[in-house]
Coordinates of C-alpha atoms and ligand atoms in Angstrom, one line a residue:
M196 CA 78.0 122.5 85.2
P197 CA 74.5 123.9 84.2
A198 CA 71.6 122.8 86.4
D199 CA 69.9 121.0 83.5
S200 CA 73.0 118.9 82.9
I201 CA 73.1 117.9 86.5
L202 CA 69.5 116.8 86.3
K203 CA 70.3 114.9 83.2
Y204 CA 73.1 113.1 85.0
I205 CA 70.9 112.2 87.9
F206 CA 68.1 111.0 85.5
A207 CA 70.7 108.9 83.7
F208 CA 71.9 107.4 87.0
C209 CA 68.4 106.4 88.0
L210 CA 67.8 104.9 84.6
V211 CA 71.0 103.0 84.4
L212 CA 70.9 102.1 88.0
S213 CA 67.4 100.6 87.7
L214 CA 68.5 98.7 84.5
S215 CA 71.6 97.4 86.0
A216 CA 70.5 96.9 89.6
A217 CA 69.2 93.4 89.1
A218 CA 72.4 92.2 87.4
T219 CA 74.6 94.1 89.9
S220 CA 72.9 92.8 93.0
A221 CA 72.9 89.3 91.5
R222 CA 76.6 89.6 91.1
A223 CA 77.1 91.1 94.6
E224 CA 75.0 88.5 96.4
S225 CA 76.3 85.5 94.5
G226 CA 78.6 83.2 96.2
S227 CA 82.3 82.7 95.7
L228 CA 82.2 80.6 92.6
S229 CA 79.9 82.9 90.8
R230 CA 82.9 85.2 90.9
D231 CA 83.1 83.3 87.6
P232 CA 82.7 86.1 85.1
T233 CA 79.7 85.4 83.0
E234 CA 78.8 88.9 82.2
P235 CA 81.6 90.7 80.5
A236 CA 81.4 94.5 80.3
S237 CA 82.9 95.5 77.1
S238 CA 82.8 98.6 74.9
R239 CA 84.6 100.6 72.2
N240 CA 84.4 104.1 73.6
G241 CA 85.4 104.0 77.2
M242 CA 85.2 102.0 80.4
V243 CA 84.8 102.9 84.1
V244 CA 85.2 100.6 87.0
S245 CA 84.9 101.3 90.7
E246 CA 83.7 99.8 94.0
D247 CA 80.6 102.0 93.9
K248 CA 78.0 101.9 91.2
I249 CA 76.9 105.5 91.6
A250 CA 80.5 106.7 91.2
T251 CA 81.0 104.5 88.1
L252 CA 77.9 106.1 86.6
V253 CA 79.2 109.6 87.4
G254 CA 82.4 108.8 85.6
L255 CA 80.6 107.3 82.6
S256 CA 78.3 110.4 82.3
V257 CA 81.4 112.6 82.1
L258 CA 82.9 110.4 79.4
K259 CA 79.7 110.4 77.4
E260 CA 79.5 114.2 77.6
G261 CA 82.9 114.4 75.9
G262 CA 85.1 114.6 78.9
N263 CA 88.3 112.6 79.1
A264 CA 89.4 109.9 81.5
V265 CA 91.0 112.5 83.9
D266 CA 87.8 114.5 84.0
A267 CA 85.8 111.4 84.8
A268 CA 88.3 110.2 87.4
V269 CA 88.3 113.6 89.2
A270 CA 84.5 113.7 89.2
M271 CA 84.5 110.2 90.6
G272 CA 87.0 111.1 93.3
F273 CA 84.7 113.8 94.5
A274 CA 81.6 111.7 94.2
L275 CA 83.1 108.8 96.2
A276 CA 83.7 111.2 99.1
V277 CA 79.9 111.4 99.2
T278 CA 78.7 108.0 98.2
Y279 CA 81.5 105.8 99.6
P280 CA 82.6 107.6 102.7
R281 CA 84.5 104.8 104.2
A282 CA 87.3 105.3 101.7
G283 CA 86.3 108.0 99.2
N284 CA 87.4 111.2 100.7
L285 CA 88.4 114.8 100.8
G286 CA 90.3 114.4 104.1
G287 CA 92.7 111.6 103.0
G288 CA 95.2 111.1 100.2
G289 CA 96.3 108.8 97.4
F290 CA 98.0 108.2 94.2
M291 CA 96.9 108.6 90.5
L292 CA 98.6 107.2 87.5
V293 CA 97.7 108.9 84.2
H294 CA 98.6 107.5 80.8
L295 CA 98.2 110.3 78.2
G296 CA 97.0 109.1 74.9
G297 CA 98.3 112.2 73.0
T298 CA 102.0 111.8 74.0
G299 CA 102.1 108.2 75.1
K300 CA 103.6 109.5 78.4
T301 CA 102.6 108.2 81.8
V302 CA 102.7 110.4 84.9
A303 CA 102.3 109.6 88.6
I304 CA 100.5 112.1 90.8
D305 CA 101.5 111.7 94.5
Y306 CA 98.8 113.2 96.8
R307 CA 99.8 111.2 99.8
E308 CA 99.2 112.8 103.2
K309 CA 102.1 114.4 105.1
A310 CA 103.1 114.4 108.7
P311 CA 102.3 117.8 110.3
L312 CA 105.3 120.0 110.9
K313 CA 104.8 119.6 114.6
A314 CA 105.0 115.8 114.3
T315 CA 107.9 114.1 116.2
R316 CA 109.6 110.8 115.8
R317 CA 108.5 109.4 119.2
M318 CA 105.0 110.9 119.2
F319 CA 103.2 107.6 119.3
L320 CA 105.4 106.0 122.0
D321 CA 104.2 105.8 125.6
E322 CA 106.4 106.3 128.7
N323 CA 107.7 102.8 128.4
G324 CA 108.7 103.3 124.8
N325 CA 105.8 101.2 123.4
V326 CA 103.6 102.2 120.6
D327 CA 100.3 103.6 121.8
I328 CA 97.9 102.2 119.2
E329 CA 94.9 104.3 120.4
R330 CA 96.9 107.4 119.8
S331 CA 98.4 106.4 116.4
R332 CA 95.1 105.0 115.0
H333 CA 92.1 106.6 116.6
S334 CA 93.1 110.0 117.9
V335 CA 93.4 113.4 116.3
Y336 CA 97.2 112.8 116.2
S337 CA 96.6 110.0 113.7
C338 CA 95.6 112.5 111.0
G339 CA 98.1 113.4 108.3
V340 CA 97.8 116.6 106.3
P341 CA 95.2 115.7 103.6
G342 CA 96.3 115.6 100.0
T343 CA 93.2 114.5 98.1
V344 CA 91.8 118.0 97.1
A345 CA 95.3 119.1 95.9
G346 CA 95.8 115.9 94.0
L347 CA 92.4 115.8 92.2
S348 CA 92.7 119.5 91.4
L349 CA 96.2 119.1 90.0
A350 CA 95.2 116.2 87.8
L351 CA 92.3 118.2 86.4
E352 CA 94.3 121.3 85.8
K353 CA 97.2 119.5 84.1
Y354 CA 95.4 116.8 82.2
G355 CA 91.7 117.4 82.3
T356 CA 89.4 119.4 80.0
I357 CA 86.6 120.6 82.3
P358 CA 86.6 123.2 85.0
L359 CA 86.8 122.1 88.7
G360 CA 83.3 123.5 89.3
R361 CA 81.9 121.1 86.8
A362 CA 83.9 118.2 88.2
V363 CA 82.4 118.7 91.7
A364 CA 78.9 119.5 90.6
T365 CA 77.5 116.0 90.7
A366 CA 79.1 115.3 94.0
I367 CA 77.5 118.5 95.4
K368 CA 74.1 117.3 94.1
L369 CA 74.6 113.8 95.6
A370 CA 75.6 115.4 99.0
E371 CA 72.8 117.9 99.0
E372 CA 69.9 115.9 97.7
G373 CA 71.2 112.6 99.0
F374 CA 71.3 109.1 97.7
A375 CA 69.8 105.7 98.7
V376 CA 71.8 104.0 101.4
S377 CA 72.8 100.4 100.5
A378 CA 72.9 97.5 102.9
E379 CA 76.7 97.5 102.5
L380 CA 77.0 101.2 103.5
R381 CA 74.8 100.6 106.5
K382 CA 76.9 97.6 107.6
S383 CA 80.1 99.5 107.3
L384 CA 78.7 102.3 109.4
L385 CA 77.6 99.9 112.1
E386 CA 81.1 98.4 112.1
A387 CA 82.7 101.9 112.5
K388 CA 80.2 103.3 115.0
E389 CA 82.3 102.8 118.1
R390 CA 85.3 104.7 116.5
M391 CA 83.0 107.5 115.2
K392 CA 81.3 108.1 118.6
K393 CA 84.1 110.5 119.6
S394 CA 83.1 112.9 116.8
S395 CA 79.9 114.9 117.0
E396 CA 80.2 115.7 113.3
S397 CA 80.4 112.0 112.3
M398 CA 77.5 111.2 114.6
D399 CA 75.4 114.1 113.2
V400 CA 76.0 113.0 109.6
F401 CA 75.8 109.2 109.9
F402 CA 73.9 108.4 113.1
K403 CA 71.4 111.1 113.6
N404 CA 68.5 108.7 113.9
N405 CA 68.9 108.0 117.6
G406 CA 72.4 106.8 117.1
E407 CA 71.4 104.4 114.3
P408 CA 72.8 104.6 110.7
P409 CA 70.2 105.0 108.0
R410 CA 68.4 101.9 107.0
K411 CA 68.9 100.4 103.5
G412 CA 67.0 102.5 101.0
K413 CA 66.8 105.6 103.1
I414 CA 68.2 108.8 101.6
L415 CA 71.5 110.0 103.2
R416 CA 72.0 113.8 102.8
Q417 CA 75.3 115.4 103.8
K418 CA 74.6 119.2 104.0
N419 CA 78.0 120.2 105.5
L420 CA 79.9 118.1 102.9
A421 CA 77.8 119.8 100.2
W422 CA 79.0 123.1 101.6
S423 CA 82.6 122.0 101.5
L424 CA 82.3 120.8 97.9
K425 CA 80.7 124.0 96.9
E426 CA 83.6 125.9 98.4
I427 CA 86.0 123.8 96.4
G428 CA 83.9 124.3 93.3
R429 CA 83.9 128.0 93.7
N430 CA 87.3 128.8 95.1
G431 CA 89.4 125.8 94.0
P432 CA 91.8 123.9 96.2
L433 CA 92.7 127.1 98.0
A434 CA 89.3 126.8 99.8
F435 CA 90.6 123.7 101.4
Y436 CA 94.2 124.7 102.1
R437 CA 93.9 128.4 102.9
G438 CA 90.2 129.4 102.8
A439 CA 87.0 128.7 104.6
I440 CA 87.6 124.9 105.0
A441 CA 91.1 125.4 106.2
K442 CA 89.8 127.7 108.9
K443 CA 87.4 125.0 110.1
I444 CA 90.1 122.4 110.1
T445 CA 92.5 124.5 112.1
A446 CA 89.8 125.6 114.5
Y447 CA 89.1 121.9 115.1
M448 CA 92.8 121.1 115.6
E449 CA 93.2 124.0 118.1
K450 CA 90.2 122.8 120.0
T451 CA 91.2 119.2 120.2
G452 CA 95.0 119.7 120.6
G453 CA 95.6 118.2 117.1
L454 CA 98.9 119.0 115.2
I455 CA 97.7 120.3 111.8
T456 CA 98.2 124.0 111.5
K457 CA 97.4 126.7 109.0
R458 CA 101.0 126.5 107.8
D459 CA 100.7 122.7 107.2
L460 CA 97.6 123.2 105.1
A461 CA 99.0 126.2 103.2
S462 CA 102.2 124.5 102.4
Y463 CA 100.8 121.1 101.2
Q464 CA 101.5 120.3 97.6
A465 CA 100.7 117.3 95.4
V466 CA 103.7 116.2 93.4
I467 CA 104.1 114.9 89.9
R468 CA 106.6 112.0 89.8
E469 CA 108.0 109.7 87.2
P470 CA 106.3 106.3 87.5
V471 CA 108.4 103.3 88.4
T472 CA 108.9 101.3 85.2
G473 CA 109.7 97.7 84.5
S474 CA 109.0 94.9 82.1
Y475 CA 107.4 91.5 82.3
R476 CA 107.5 89.0 79.5
G477 CA 107.6 91.7 76.9
Y478 CA 104.9 94.0 78.5
K479 CA 105.8 97.3 80.0
I480 CA 104.8 97.8 83.6
L481 CA 104.1 101.3 85.0
S482 CA 103.3 101.8 88.6
M483 CA 103.5 104.1 91.6
P484 CA 107.0 105.0 92.8
P485 CA 107.9 105.9 96.5
P486 CA 106.4 107.0 98.8
S487 CA 104.4 104.1 97.8
S488 CA 106.1 100.8 98.0
G489 CA 103.6 99.3 95.6
G490 CA 105.2 99.8 92.2
V491 CA 108.8 98.9 93.4
H492 CA 107.8 95.6 94.9
L493 CA 105.3 94.8 92.2
I494 CA 108.1 95.0 89.6
E495 CA 110.6 93.3 92.0
M496 CA 108.2 90.4 92.3
L497 CA 107.5 90.2 88.5
N498 CA 111.2 90.2 87.9
I499 CA 111.7 87.3 90.2
L500 CA 108.8 85.4 88.7
E501 CA 110.0 85.9 85.2
N502 CA 112.6 83.3 86.0
Y503 CA 109.9 80.6 86.3
P504 CA 107.6 79.0 83.6
L505 CA 104.5 79.9 85.5
S506 CA 102.0 79.0 82.8
Q507 CA 103.4 75.5 82.7
Y508 CA 103.0 75.2 86.5
G509 CA 99.3 76.0 86.1
H510 CA 97.3 78.6 88.0
N511 CA 97.2 78.0 91.8
S512 CA 99.0 74.7 91.5
T513 CA 101.1 73.9 94.6
R514 CA 104.3 74.6 92.7
Y515 CA 103.0 78.0 91.5
A516 CA 101.6 79.1 94.9
H517 CA 105.0 78.1 96.5
V518 CA 107.1 80.2 94.1
L519 CA 104.7 83.1 94.5
S520 CA 104.7 82.9 98.3
E521 CA 108.5 82.8 98.5
T522 CA 108.7 85.7 96.0
M523 CA 106.3 87.7 98.1
K524 CA 108.4 87.1 101.3
L525 CA 111.5 88.3 99.6
A526 CA 109.9 91.5 98.4
Y527 CA 108.2 92.4 101.7
A528 CA 111.4 91.8 103.6
D529 CA 113.0 94.4 101.3
R530 CA 110.1 96.7 101.9
S531 CA 110.7 96.7 105.7
E532 CA 114.2 98.0 105.2
H533 CA 114.5 100.1 102.1
L534 CA 111.3 102.0 101.5
G535 CA 110.2 105.4 102.7
D536 CA 109.6 109.0 101.5
P537 CA 112.2 109.6 98.8
D538 CA 112.1 113.4 99.6
F539 CA 113.7 112.5 103.0
S540 CA 116.1 109.6 102.3
P541 CA 117.1 107.9 99.0
V542 CA 115.3 104.8 98.1
P543 CA 117.4 102.3 96.1
T544 CA 114.6 101.9 93.5
E545 CA 116.9 101.0 90.6
Q546 CA 118.6 98.3 92.5
L547 CA 115.4 96.8 93.8
I548 CA 113.8 96.6 90.3
S549 CA 116.9 95.3 88.5
K550 CA 116.6 92.0 86.7
Q551 CA 120.0 91.0 88.0
Y552 CA 119.0 91.5 91.6
A553 CA 115.8 89.5 90.9
K554 CA 117.9 86.6 89.6
R555 CA 119.9 86.6 92.8
L556 CA 116.7 86.5 94.8
A557 CA 115.2 83.8 92.6
N558 CA 118.3 81.6 93.3
R559 CA 117.5 81.8 97.0
I560 CA 114.1 80.2 96.6
N561 CA 114.2 76.5 97.6
P562 CA 111.9 74.7 95.2
A563 CA 111.2 72.0 97.6
K564 CA 110.0 73.8 100.7
A565 CA 109.2 77.1 102.4
T566 CA 112.0 79.1 103.9
P567 CA 111.0 80.4 107.3
S568 CA 110.8 84.1 107.6
K569 CA 113.7 85.1 109.9
Y570 CA 112.3 87.6 112.3
I571 CA 108.9 86.3 113.4
K572 CA 107.0 88.6 115.7
P573 CA 104.2 86.4 117.2
G574 CA 100.9 88.0 117.5
S575 CA 101.3 90.5 114.7
P576 CA 97.8 90.4 113.3
I577 CA 96.6 91.3 109.8
P578 CA 93.2 92.7 110.5
G579 CA 90.2 92.2 108.3
Q580 CA 90.8 94.3 105.2
G581 CA 89.4 95.2 101.8
T582 CA 87.0 98.0 102.8
N583 CA 89.5 100.6 103.9
T584 CA 90.9 102.1 100.7
T585 CA 89.4 102.3 97.2
H586 CA 90.5 102.0 93.6
F587 CA 88.9 103.1 90.4
T588 CA 90.0 102.8 86.8
V589 CA 88.9 104.8 83.8
A590 CA 89.8 104.5 80.1
D591 CA 88.6 106.7 77.3
R592 CA 88.5 106.7 73.6
F593 CA 91.3 109.2 73.3
G594 CA 93.8 106.7 74.6
N595 CA 94.0 108.1 78.1
V596 CA 93.9 105.8 81.1
V597 CA 93.6 106.7 84.8
S598 CA 94.4 104.2 87.6
N599 CA 93.7 105.8 91.0
T600 CA 93.9 104.5 94.5
Y601 CA 93.0 106.7 97.5
T602 CA 92.2 106.3 101.1
L603 CA 91.5 107.5 104.6
N604 CA 93.6 104.4 105.8
F605 CA 91.0 102.6 108.0
S606 CA 87.4 102.4 107.1
Y607 CA 86.2 106.0 107.8
G608 CA 89.8 106.9 108.7
S609 CA 90.2 108.2 112.2
G610 CA 86.4 108.3 112.5
L611 CA 86.8 112.0 113.3
A612 CA 85.1 114.6 111.1
V613 CA 85.7 118.3 111.1
P614 CA 82.7 120.2 112.5
G615 CA 80.7 122.1 109.9
T616 CA 82.4 120.4 106.9
G617 CA 81.3 116.8 106.8
I618 CA 84.9 115.9 106.0
L619 CA 86.3 112.7 107.6
L620 CA 89.9 112.8 108.6
N621 CA 92.4 110.1 107.8
N622 CA 94.4 108.1 110.3
E623 CA 97.3 107.7 107.9
M624 CA 100.0 108.6 110.5
D625 CA 99.8 104.9 111.6
D626 CA 101.4 104.0 108.2
F627 CA 104.7 105.4 109.5
S628 CA 106.9 103.1 111.5
A629 CA 106.1 104.5 114.9
K630 CA 108.9 102.4 116.3
P631 CA 111.1 100.6 113.8
G632 CA 110.6 96.9 114.0
T633 CA 107.1 97.2 115.5
P634 CA 104.3 96.2 113.1
N635 CA 101.6 98.7 112.0
A636 CA 97.9 97.9 111.6
Y637 CA 98.6 95.7 108.6
G638 CA 101.3 93.7 110.4
L639 CA 103.9 95.5 108.2
I640 CA 107.3 96.1 109.7
G641 CA 108.9 99.4 108.8
G642 CA 112.4 100.6 109.2
E643 CA 114.3 103.8 109.8
K644 CA 113.4 105.2 106.4
N645 CA 109.8 105.2 107.3
S646 CA 110.2 106.8 110.8
I647 CA 108.1 109.9 111.6
A648 CA 109.5 113.3 110.6
P649 CA 107.8 116.7 110.1
G650 CA 106.5 117.2 106.6
K651 CA 107.3 113.6 105.6
R652 CA 105.0 111.3 103.6
M653 CA 104.3 107.9 105.3
L654 CA 105.0 104.8 103.3
S655 CA 102.1 103.2 101.4
S656 CA 101.3 100.0 99.6
M657 CA 98.9 101.5 97.1
T658 CA 99.7 100.2 93.7
P659 CA 97.7 101.9 90.9
T660 CA 99.2 100.2 87.8
I661 CA 99.1 100.5 84.0
V662 CA 100.5 97.8 81.7
L663 CA 101.4 98.6 78.1
K664 CA 101.7 96.2 75.2
D665 CA 103.6 97.6 72.2
E666 CA 103.5 101.0 74.0
E667 CA 99.6 101.0 74.0
P668 CA 97.5 100.6 77.2
F669 CA 96.6 97.0 77.6
L670 CA 95.7 96.6 81.3
A671 CA 95.0 99.0 84.2
T672 CA 94.3 97.8 87.7
G673 CA 94.7 98.5 91.4
S674 CA 93.1 97.5 94.7
P675 CA 92.4 98.4 98.3
G676 CA 93.6 96.0 101.0
G677 CA 96.5 97.5 103.0
S678 CA 99.5 95.2 102.8
R679 CA 97.6 92.9 100.4
I680 CA 97.3 95.5 97.7
I681 CA 100.6 94.7 96.0
T682 CA 100.0 91.0 95.9
S683 CA 96.5 91.4 94.6
V684 CA 97.7 93.6 91.7
L685 CA 100.5 91.1 91.1
Q686 CA 98.1 88.2 90.7
V687 CA 95.7 90.0 88.3
I688 CA 98.7 90.7 86.1
L689 CA 100.0 87.1 86.2
N690 CA 96.5 85.8 85.5
V691 CA 96.2 87.9 82.4
I692 CA 99.7 87.5 81.1
D693 CA 100.8 84.0 82.2
H694 CA 97.4 82.3 82.5
K695 CA 95.7 84.0 79.5
M696 CA 92.6 84.7 81.5
S697 CA 90.1 87.3 80.5
I698 CA 90.1 90.3 82.9
R699 CA 87.0 89.1 84.6
E700 CA 88.4 85.7 85.2
A701 CA 91.7 87.2 86.3
V702 CA 89.9 89.4 88.9
A703 CA 87.7 86.5 90.1
A704 CA 90.4 83.8 90.5
P705 CA 91.3 83.0 94.1
R706 CA 94.3 84.8 95.6
I707 CA 97.1 84.1 98.1
H708 CA 99.2 86.5 100.1
H709 CA 102.4 86.4 102.1
Q710 CA 104.2 89.5 103.5
W711 CA 107.3 87.9 105.1
L712 CA 106.2 88.8 108.6
P713 CA 104.1 87.4 110.1
D714 CA 105.3 84.1 108.6
T715 CA 101.8 83.1 107.5
L716 CA 100.5 82.3 104.1
Y717 CA 97.0 83.6 103.5
V718 CA 95.0 81.5 101.0
E719 CA 91.5 82.6 100.0
K720 CA 89.0 79.9 101.0
E721 CA 87.8 79.6 97.3
A722 CA 91.3 78.2 96.4
G723 CA 90.2 75.0 98.2
E724 CA 91.5 72.9 101.1
G725 CA 93.6 70.8 98.7
L726 CA 95.9 73.7 97.9
A727 CA 96.1 74.7 101.6
A728 CA 97.0 71.2 102.6
A729 CA 99.7 70.8 99.9
L730 CA 101.3 74.1 101.0
R731 CA 101.2 73.1 104.6
K732 CA 103.2 70.0 103.6
K733 CA 105.8 72.3 102.1
G734 CA 106.3 74.0 105.4
Y735 CA 103.9 76.9 105.3
E736 CA 101.7 78.0 108.2
V737 CA 98.6 78.5 106.1
K738 CA 95.5 80.4 107.1
R739 CA 92.5 80.1 104.9
T740 CA 90.9 83.5 104.7
G741 CA 88.1 85.7 103.2
P742 CA 88.6 88.1 100.4
I743 CA 92.1 89.4 99.5
G744 CA 91.8 92.8 97.8
S745 CA 89.1 94.2 95.6
T746 CA 90.7 94.9 92.2
Q747 CA 89.0 97.3 89.7
S748 CA 90.4 96.6 86.3
V749 CA 90.2 97.4 82.6
T750 CA 91.9 95.7 79.6
R751 CA 91.9 96.8 76.0
V752 CA 92.0 93.9 73.5
N753 CA 91.5 94.3 69.7
G754 CA 90.1 97.8 70.2
F755 CA 87.5 96.8 72.9
F756 CA 87.6 97.8 76.5
H757 CA 86.7 95.0 79.0
G758 CA 86.0 96.0 82.6
A759 CA 85.8 94.0 85.8
A760 CA 84.7 95.2 89.2
D761 CA 85.8 92.7 91.8
S762 CA 82.8 90.7 93.1
R763 CA 84.7 90.2 96.4
H764 CA 83.2 93.6 97.2
P765 CA 79.5 94.1 96.8
G766 CA 78.3 97.2 95.0
G767 CA 81.0 97.7 92.4
L768 CA 80.3 98.2 88.8
A769 CA 82.2 98.1 85.5
Q770 CA 80.4 100.0 82.8
G771 CA 81.4 101.0 79.3
Y772 CA 79.7 102.7 76.4
Ligands
LIG867 N1 96.9 103.2 104.2 C1 97.3 102.0 103.5 C2 98.4 102.3 102.5 O1 98.6 103.4 102.1 O2 99.1 101.4 102.2

């Protein structure tokens, strides 16, 4: 991208940022009930929604300059690695769903991390056969072989229109010249500091002011990350997988005893897969297939719920929440047994998403009371969530739609950054089932199909989704939130289709979550004590909780795009033009 264009982008950011800052911060700081959508973002030409307003404006600039949704999404993917480092990344992985306006086809790009070739099934077990959480979540062994650079590059090469150099240019500028730190970024850094202390690179980048993260409003520059992005811009993904960046990653692994080798990086490939496809009350649902569990269980749950007149029950009525919770339990129980990397063992996707199977499951739901989850493991916590993955959605005037979720797993991943690169490494290896039957960080139980094996992709819950009406894109959404991703996406779809909410209402409405084990129903506080009490009477152990998910969504109705950034997470922005 020519220098004058870059300057134009930055000028445009500042202008739009200053114009929208008041509204955005009012949204961000407003309490729960001002989740009520009073400020619809709608437009005819395109819409960009993300958890980070700078990234949204990066995407919007690309669209305005004539780029398509894939160009914008890739530019955003690189920009988020700079401006939203807790989850935006080069050292992680994710999934991108692309609907192509030209052909009407939808493709799923799998750029999930892989286990290094030296990984072993029992690598996270201690001498007593118990899972060593420190090792699986916070050590150099927790890092999977990153997929993001391969995934974004593949998307651009296949479906984009601009060169990679141009797609990374704004990210380079943001890394080199810096951007103003938000209160939220500072807070997330303070929370992650203990985990990042082990990494001199992380400390140099984020805590160089006497061990303090930059104050709100200070400019954060990331010179080493700018170097990495320039390498990618100049030499393409090869820079990361075989070139100068690969050398630094392998040197770091050799020095620390980590498992990722030159061969792991050189052999990594993003994969284009067929989306998993279903239908719900006449709409077509397209979502991420395995190695994400998201799409399969989203469709499984929608199929079960199709057997109930949900709109008659009313949104978040006791009867509605009960049917939803029982449905969630049934799907997550299946997840623990049947899902894993399809390149290693077959996943019975067709059976799990069949309407017939869903009918059988629906018949097992007792309308009067909760059915206890069978295998309760007391003390399986679901940690605070919502900040550890990120989703963005882009729709353009050519009919293309991108729904992308990517992650480092935890906030700032393993906390470890590769010296000289500014690249934070994921701790995605914890998403494998280190010991079948033992919960991972999200309290999720995995089975044999998700055991560790060299070169295998760990199971995910990421659920980037596109819904078509009469074969045209109608709704696109996705969310961070670990195990709660799938149920968050489910409820946005139900709110729009069954409860006829606008996208902003659908995103704002209080959510519930059940994942079979632990046998606890999580109900957002905003749903009210009345609903919690009624569900307790039905036999649920109810926990009232803070935000569930942070969905970033777009609908297209009567030719207009409507965007909604989830106000559960401060700092997001939906912007169209
Ligand atoms: N790391 C969370 C997920 O992929 O589901």
